[in-house]
Amino acid sequence: MSRLEELQEELKILTTTYKNILEGGQEFQTRAGRVKQANLSDVKAQINAVRAEIAELTSASNGMTDTIRLKWGGVG
């Protein structure tokens, strides 16, 4: 499995976790006791970090850089 595939899978899991926290709250009561989920802001920060790494990998694999190459009037 490539690093990009690993990150995409991690993003899917983090997104599901984020949705679960939004729907069920960060803490809830069960018969067995209280359950506390991950902190919502921590999950969001991790989602952003994974998305940034995915963007970096995909732009690097497309041969894109921060450099812009221009050709002026066909001279050269």
N, CA, C and O atoms as a printed pandas DataFrame, in Angstrom:
     atom_number atom_name residue_name chain_id  residue_number  x_coord  y_coord  z_coord
0              1         N          MET        A               1    0.844   -1.168    0.000
1              2        CA          MET        A               1    0.000    0.000    0.000
2              3         C          MET        A               1    0.902    1.248    0.000
3              4         O          MET        A               1    1.817    1.365    0.814
4              5         N          SER        A               2    0.629    2.155   -0.909
5              6        CA          SER        A               2    1.442    3.371   -0.997
6              7         C          SER        A               2    1.091    4.338    0.133
7              8         O          SER        A               2    0.057    4.210    0.789
8              9         N          ARG        A               3    1.966    5.292    0.335
9             10        CA          ARG        A               3    1.735    6.305    1.379
10            11         C          ARG        A               3    0.449    7.074    1.088
11            12         O          ARG        A               3   -0.307    7.384    2.009
12            13         N          LEU        A               4    0.195    7.383   -0.181
13            14        CA          LEU        A               4   -1.020    8.112   -0.555
14            15         C          LEU        A               4   -2.261    7.295   -0.203
15            16         O          LEU        A               4   -3.235    7.841    0.314
16            17         N          GLU        A               5   -2.231    6.004   -0.476
17            18        CA          GLU        A               5   -3.370    5.139   -0.132
18            19         C          GLU        A               5   -3.569    5.062    1.381
19            20         O          GLU        A               5   -4.701    5.060    1.864
20            21         N          GLU        A               6   -2.464    4.997    2.126
21            22        CA          GLU        A               6   -2.556    4.983    3.585
22            23         C          GLU        A               6   -3.205    6.264    4.097
23            24         O          GLU        A               6   -4.061    6.228    4.982
24            25         N          LEU        A               7   -2.790    7.396    3.532
25            26        CA          LEU        A               7   -3.345    8.679    3.961
26            27         C          LEU        A               7   -4.818    8.796    3.610
27            28         O          LEU        A               7   -5.606    9.320    4.398
28            29         N          GLN        A               8   -5.196    8.314    2.438
29            30        CA          GLN        A               8   -6.606    8.357    2.043
30            31         C          GLN        A               8   -7.459    7.504    2.969
31            32         O          GLN        A               8   -8.574    7.892    3.317
32            33         N          GLU        A               9   -6.947    6.349    3.372
33            34        CA          GLU        A               9   -7.664    5.490    4.316
34            35         C          GLU        A               9   -7.762    6.166    5.688
35            36         O          GLU        A               9   -8.812    6.136    6.330
36            37         N          GLU        A              10   -6.666    6.772    6.124
37            38        CA          GLU        A              10   -6.668    7.484    7.405
38            39         C          GLU        A              10   -7.669    8.639    7.380
39            40         O          GLU        A              10   -8.377    8.877    8.359
40            41         N          LEU        A              11   -7.723    9.346    6.265
41            42        CA          LEU        A              11   -8.667   10.464    6.133
42            43         C          LEU        A              11  -10.108    9.965    6.215
43            44         O          LEU        A              11  -10.959   10.614    6.824
44            45         N          LYS        A              12  -10.378    8.828    5.611
45            46        CA          LYS        A              12  -11.723    8.248    5.664
46            47         C          LYS        A              12  -12.104    7.920    7.115
47            48         O          LYS        A              12  -13.220    8.208    7.548
48            49         N          ILE        A              13  -11.178    7.323    7.851
49            50        CA          ILE        A              13  -11.430    6.966    9.255
50            51         C          ILE        A              13  -11.620    8.221   10.102
51            52         O          ILE        A              13  -12.531    8.286   10.927
52            53         N          LEU        A              14  -10.761    9.214    9.897
53            54        CA          LEU        A              14  -10.865   10.468   10.661
54            55         C          LEU        A              14  -12.167   11.196   10.370
55            56         O          LEU        A              14  -12.781   11.758   11.277
56            57         N          THR        A              15  -12.593   11.189    9.109
57            58        CA          THR        A              15  -13.841   11.846    8.736
58            59         C          THR        A              15  -15.030   11.152    9.406
59            60         O          THR        A              15  -15.949   11.815    9.886
60            61         N          THR        A              16  -15.008    9.833    9.436
61            62        CA          THR        A              16  -16.065    9.076   10.121
62            63         C          THR        A              16  -16.065    9.382   11.612
63            64         O          THR        A              16  -17.123    9.575   12.211
64            65         N          THR        A              17  -14.885    9.427   12.206
65            66        CA          THR        A              17  -14.761    9.763   13.620
66            67         C          THR        A              17  -15.320   11.150   13.901
67            68         O          THR        A              17  -16.054   11.342   14.870
68            69         N          TYR        A              18  -14.977   12.110   13.062
69            70        CA          TYR        A              18  -15.452   13.492   13.210
70            71         C          TYR        A              18  -16.977   13.539   13.157
71            72         O          TYR        A              18  -17.610   14.196   13.982
72            73         N          LYS        A              19  -17.567   12.838   12.181
73            74        CA          LYS        A              19  -19.032   12.804   12.053
74            75         C          LYS        A              19  -19.673   12.146   13.273
75            76         O          LYS        A              19  -20.704   12.609   13.760
76            77         N          ASN        A              20  -19.061   11.064   13.767
77            78        CA          ASN        A              20  -19.601   10.379   14.948
78            79         C          ASN        A              20  -19.601   11.296   16.170
79            80         O          ASN        A              20  -20.551   11.302   16.952
80            81         N          ILE        A              21  -18.532   12.067   16.325
81            82        CA          ILE        A              21  -18.459   12.993   17.459
82            83         C          ILE        A              21  -19.530   14.077   17.313
83            84         O          ILE        A              21  -20.189   14.437   18.288
84            85         N          LEU        A              22  -19.701   14.593   16.097
85            86        CA          LEU        A              22  -20.722   15.620   15.876
86            87         C          LEU        A              22  -22.122   15.096   16.168
87            88         O          LEU        A              22  -22.944   15.800   16.753
88            89         N          GLU        A              23  -22.389   13.861   15.761
89            90        CA          GLU        A              23  -23.719   13.279   15.949
90            91         C          GLU        A              23  -23.981   12.844   17.384
91            92         O          GLU        A              23  -25.083   13.022   17.901
92            93         N          GLY        A              24  -22.962   12.270   18.026
93            94        CA          GLY        A              24  -23.186   11.687   19.342
94            95         C          GLY        A              24  -22.599   12.454   20.503
95            96         O          GLY        A              24  -22.810   12.084   21.658
96            97         N          GLY        A              25  -21.878   13.500   20.224
97            98        CA          GLY        A              25  -21.234   14.247   21.290
98            99         C          GLY        A              25  -19.893   13.639   21.655
99           100         O          GLY        A              25  -19.569   12.522   21.253
100          101         N          GLN        A              26  -19.135   14.378   22.409
101          102        CA          GLN        A              26  -17.810   13.913   22.792
102          103         C          GLN        A              26  -17.846   12.968   23.977
103          104         O          GLN        A              26  -16.882   12.246   24.233
104          105         N          GLU        A              27  -18.960   12.971   24.702
105          106        CA          GLU        A              27  -19.077   12.095   25.863
106          107         C          GLU        A              27  -20.525   11.638   25.967
107          108         O          GLU        A              27  -21.447   12.435   25.792
108          109         N          PHE        A              28  -20.728   10.341   26.255
109          110        CA          PHE        A              28  -22.085    9.837   26.406
110          111         C          PHE        A              28  -22.111    8.714   27.431
111          112         O          PHE        A              28  -21.083    8.124   27.763
112          113         N          GLN        A              29  -23.310    8.436   27.921
113          114        CA          GLN        A              29  -23.508    7.439   28.979
114          115         C          GLN        A              29  -24.026    6.143   28.366
115          116         O          GLN        A              29  -24.935    6.157   27.535
116          117         N          THR        A              30  -23.443    5.031   28.780
117          118        CA          THR        A              30  -23.949    3.702   28.410
118          119         C          THR        A              30  -24.283    2.957   29.698
119          120         O          THR        A              30  -24.071    3.482   30.791
120          121         N          ARG        A              31  -24.791    1.764   29.579
121          122        CA          ARG        A              31  -25.090    0.962   30.766
122          123         C          ARG        A              31  -23.811    0.640   31.537
123          124         O          ARG        A              31  -23.811    0.542   32.764
124          125         N          ALA        A              32  -22.732    0.478   30.794
125          126        CA          ALA        A              32  -21.463    0.105   31.417
126          127         C          ALA        A              32  -20.720    1.304   32.001
127          128         O          ALA        A              32  -19.770    1.127   32.763
128          129         N          GLY        A              33  -21.133    2.502   31.659
129          130        CA          GLY        A              33  -20.460    3.692   32.168
130          131         C          GLY        A              33  -20.374    4.790   31.127
131          132         O          GLY        A              33  -21.006    4.720   30.073
132          133         N          ARG        A              34  -19.593    5.791   31.433
133          134        CA          ARG        A              34  -19.433    6.918   30.516
134          135         C          ARG        A              34  -18.349    6.612   29.489
135          136         O          ARG        A              34  -17.324    6.004   29.797
136          137         N          VAL        A              35  -18.606    7.052   28.267
137          138        CA          VAL        A              35  -17.649    6.866   27.184
138          139         C          VAL        A              35  -17.275    8.243   26.666
139          140         O          VAL        A              35  -18.142    9.055   26.342
140          141         N          LYS        A              36  -15.995    8.494   26.593
141          142        CA          LYS        A              36  -15.518    9.769   26.081
142          143         C          LYS        A              36  -14.781    9.520   24.777
143          144         O          LYS        A              36  -13.837    8.732   24.723
144          145         N          GLN        A              37  -15.221   10.201   23.727
145          146        CA          GLN        A              37  -14.583   10.083   22.425
146          147         C          GLN        A              37  -13.420   11.054   22.325
147          148         O          GLN        A              37  -13.179   11.855   23.227
148          149         N          ALA        A              38  -12.713   10.969   21.222
149          150        CA          ALA        A              38  -11.594   11.876   20.974
150          151         C          ALA        A              38  -12.077   13.320   20.950
151          152         O          ALA        A              38  -13.243   13.591   20.666
152          153         N          ASN        A              39  -11.181   14.229   21.246
153          154        CA          ASN        A              39  -11.496   15.649   21.232
154          155         C          ASN        A              39  -11.750   16.086   19.795
155          156         O          ASN        A              39  -10.956   15.794   18.901
156          157         N          LEU        A              40  -12.858   16.788   19.579
157          158        CA          LEU        A              40  -13.259   17.202   18.241
158          159         C          LEU        A              40  -12.205   18.078   17.570
159          160         O          LEU        A              40  -11.921   17.902   16.385
160          161         N          SER        A              41  -11.633   19.002   18.298
161          162        CA          SER        A              41  -10.632   19.888   17.697
162          163         C          SER        A              41   -9.349   19.137   17.340
163          164         O          SER        A              41   -8.685   19.478   16.360
164          165         N          ASP        A              42   -8.996   18.116   18.128
165          166        CA          ASP        A              42   -7.825   17.293   17.806
166          167         C          ASP        A              42   -8.050   16.498   16.522
167          168         O          ASP        A              42   -7.151   16.375   15.690
168          169         N          VAL        A              43   -9.255   15.961   16.374
169          170        CA          VAL        A              43   -9.586   15.195   15.165
170          171         C          VAL        A              43   -9.563   16.120   13.951
171          172         O          VAL        A              43   -9.034   15.753   12.902
172          173         N          LYS        A              44  -10.133   17.312   14.086
173          174        CA          LYS        A              44  -10.149   18.279   12.980
174          175         C          LYS        A              44   -8.720   18.677   12.591
175          176         O          LYS        A              44   -8.414   18.792   11.404
176          177         N          ALA        A              45   -7.863   18.883   13.558
177          178        CA          ALA        A              45   -6.474   19.231   13.276
178          179         C          ALA        A              45   -5.773   18.093   12.536
179          180         O          ALA        A              45   -4.992   18.341   11.617
180          181         N          GLN        A              46   -6.043   16.861   12.925
181          182        CA          GLN        A              46   -5.441   15.713   12.250
182          183         C          GLN        A              46   -5.969   15.582   10.825
183          184         O          GLN        A              46   -5.212   15.253    9.911
184          185         N          ILE        A              47   -7.257   15.836   10.630
185          186        CA          ILE        A              47   -7.838   15.818    9.282
186          187         C          ILE        A              47   -7.119   16.829    8.399
187          188         O          ILE        A              47   -6.744   16.520    7.268
188          189         N          ASN        A              48   -6.929   18.029    8.915
189          190        CA          ASN        A              48   -6.244   19.070    8.146
190          191         C          ASN        A              48   -4.803   18.674    7.817
191          192         O          ASN        A              48   -4.324   18.939    6.715
192          193         N          ALA        A              49   -4.119   18.049    8.759
193          194        CA          ALA        A              49   -2.739   17.615    8.528
194          195         C          ALA        A              49   -2.674   16.533    7.452
195          196         O          ALA        A              49   -1.796   16.565    6.590
196          197         N          VAL        A              50   -3.595   15.583    7.501
197          198        CA          VAL        A              50   -3.619   14.510    6.513
198          199         C          VAL        A              50   -3.961   15.073    5.137
199          200         O          VAL        A              50   -3.345   14.696    4.141
200          201         N          ARG        A              51   -4.945   15.977    5.080
201          202        CA          ARG        A              51   -5.294   16.606    3.792
202          203         C          ARG        A              51   -4.105   17.366    3.207
203          204         O          ARG        A              51   -3.873   17.321    1.999
204          205         N          ALA        A              52   -3.367   18.049    4.041
205          206        CA          ALA        A              52   -2.192   18.794    3.566
206          207         C          ALA        A              52   -1.145   17.836    3.008
207          208         O          ALA        A              52   -0.540   18.110    1.972
208          209         N          GLU        A              53   -0.933   16.720    3.689
209          210        CA          GLU        A              53    0.056   15.757    3.202
210          211         C          GLU        A              53   -0.397   15.105    1.899
211          212         O          GLU        A              53    0.415   14.856    1.008
212          213         N          ILE        A              54   -1.697   14.830    1.793
213          214        CA          ILE        A              54   -2.237   14.281    0.544
214          215         C          ILE        A              54   -2.033   15.279   -0.591
215          216         O          ILE        A              54   -1.611   14.902   -1.684
216          217         N          ALA        A              55   -2.330   16.542   -0.335
217          218        CA          ALA        A              55   -2.155   17.577   -1.355
218          219         C          ALA        A              55   -0.695   17.677   -1.783
219          220         O          ALA        A              55   -0.399   17.837   -2.967
220          221         N          GLU        A              56    0.209   17.581   -0.820
221          222        CA          GLU        A              56    1.637   17.643   -1.119
222          223         C          GLU        A              56    2.072   16.459   -1.979
223          224         O          GLU        A              56    2.824   16.627   -2.939
224          225         N          LEU        A              57    1.605   15.278   -1.637
225          226        CA          LEU        A              57    1.964   14.083   -2.403
226          227         C          LEU        A              57    1.373   14.108   -3.807
227          228         O          LEU        A              57    2.049   13.743   -4.768
228          229         N          THR        A              58    0.126   14.534   -3.935
229          230        CA          THR        A              58   -0.497   14.530   -5.248
230          231         C          THR        A              58    0.086   15.613   -6.146
231          232         O          THR        A              58    0.222   15.402   -7.351
232          233         N          SER        A              59    0.430   16.760   -5.588
233          234        CA          SER        A              59    1.036   17.793   -6.427
234          235         C          SER        A              59    2.449   17.397   -6.825
235          236         O          SER        A              59    2.885   17.708   -7.933
236          237         N          ALA        A              60    3.170   16.720   -5.944
237          238        CA          ALA        A              60    4.520   16.264   -6.264
238          239         C          ALA        A              60    4.470   15.172   -7.327
239          240         O          ALA        A              60    5.335   15.120   -8.201
240          241         N          SER        A              61    3.473   14.307   -7.260
241          242        CA          SER        A              61    3.377   13.227   -8.240
242          243         C          SER        A              61    2.913   13.734   -9.596
243          244         O          SER        A              61    3.135   13.074  -10.611
244          245         N          ASN        A              62    2.269   14.902   -9.626
245          246        CA          ASN        A              62    1.849   15.495  -10.891
246          247         C          ASN        A              62    2.947   16.349  -11.496
247          248         O          ASN        A              62    2.746   16.971  -12.539
248          249         N          GLY        A              63    4.103   16.386  -10.857
249          250        CA          GLY        A              63    5.213   17.176  -11.364
250          251         C          GLY        A              63    5.052   18.660  -11.128
251          252         O          GLY        A              63    5.765   19.466  -11.725
252          253         N          MET        A              64    4.132   19.029  -10.270
253          254        CA          MET        A              64    3.891   20.442  -10.001
254          255         C          MET        A              64    4.858   20.929   -8.925
255          256         O          MET        A              64    5.189   20.209   -7.982
256          257         N          THR        A              65    5.293   22.153   -9.094
257          258        CA          THR        A              65    6.144   22.777   -8.089
258          259         C          THR        A              65    5.653   24.196   -7.878
259          260         O          THR        A              65    4.668   24.614   -8.486
260          261         N          ASP        A              66    6.327   24.927   -7.030
261          262        CA          ASP        A              66    5.987   26.329   -6.818
262          263         C          ASP        A              66    6.586   27.227   -7.897
263          264         O          ASP        A              66    6.357   28.437   -7.902
264          265         N          THR        A              67    7.350   26.636   -8.807
265          266        CA          THR        A              67    8.004   27.401   -9.857
266          267         C          THR        A              67    7.106   27.484  -11.077
267          268         O          THR        A              67    6.515   26.487  -11.492
268          269         N          ILE        A              68    7.005   28.676  -11.651
269          270        CA          ILE        A              68    6.236   28.874  -12.877
270          271         C          ILE        A              68    7.224   29.098  -14.010
271          272         O          ILE        A              68    8.087   29.970  -13.915
272          273         N          ARG        A              69    7.108   28.326  -15.073
273          274        CA          ARG        A              69    7.994   28.466  -16.220
274          275         C          ARG        A              69    7.249   29.177  -17.340
275          276         O          ARG        A              69    6.143   28.780  -17.706
276          277         N          LEU        A              70    7.838   30.200  -17.870
277          278        CA          LEU        A              70    7.221   30.976  -18.944
278          279         C          LEU        A              70    8.133   31.005  -20.159
279          280         O          LEU        A              70    9.357   31.000  -20.027
280          281         N          LYS        A              71    7.538   31.037  -21.333
281          282        CA          LYS        A              71    8.292   31.175  -22.574
282          283         C          LYS        A              71    7.774   32.435  -23.262
283          284         O          LYS        A              71    6.592   32.524  -23.594
284          285         N          TRP        A              72    8.642   33.389  -23.471
285          286        CA          TRP        A              72    8.249   34.677  -24.019
286          287         C          TRP        A              72    8.376   34.693  -25.531
287          288         O          TRP        A              72    9.483   34.630  -26.067
288          289         N          GLY        A              73    7.250   34.778  -26.219
289          290        CA          GLY        A              73    7.228   34.971  -27.664
290          291         C          GLY        A              73    8.001   33.941  -28.465
291          292         O          GLY        A              73    8.415   34.228  -29.588
292          293         N          GLY        A              74    8.206   32.770  -27.931
293          294        CA          GLY        A              74    8.893   31.726  -28.662
294          295         C          GLY        A              74   10.380   31.958  -28.829
295          296         O          GLY        A              74   11.034   31.249  -29.594
296          297         N          VAL        A              75   10.927   32.942  -28.126
297          298        CA          VAL        A              75   12.342   33.251  -28.255
298          299         C          VAL        A              75   13.154   32.238  -27.443
299          300         O          VAL        A              75   12.792   31.908  -26.314
300          301         N          GLY        A              76   14.228   31.760  -28.011
301          302        CA          GLY        A              76   15.102   30.924  -27.219
302          303         C          GLY        A              76   15.523   29.670  -27.827
303          304         O          GLY        A              76   16.267   28.905  -27.214
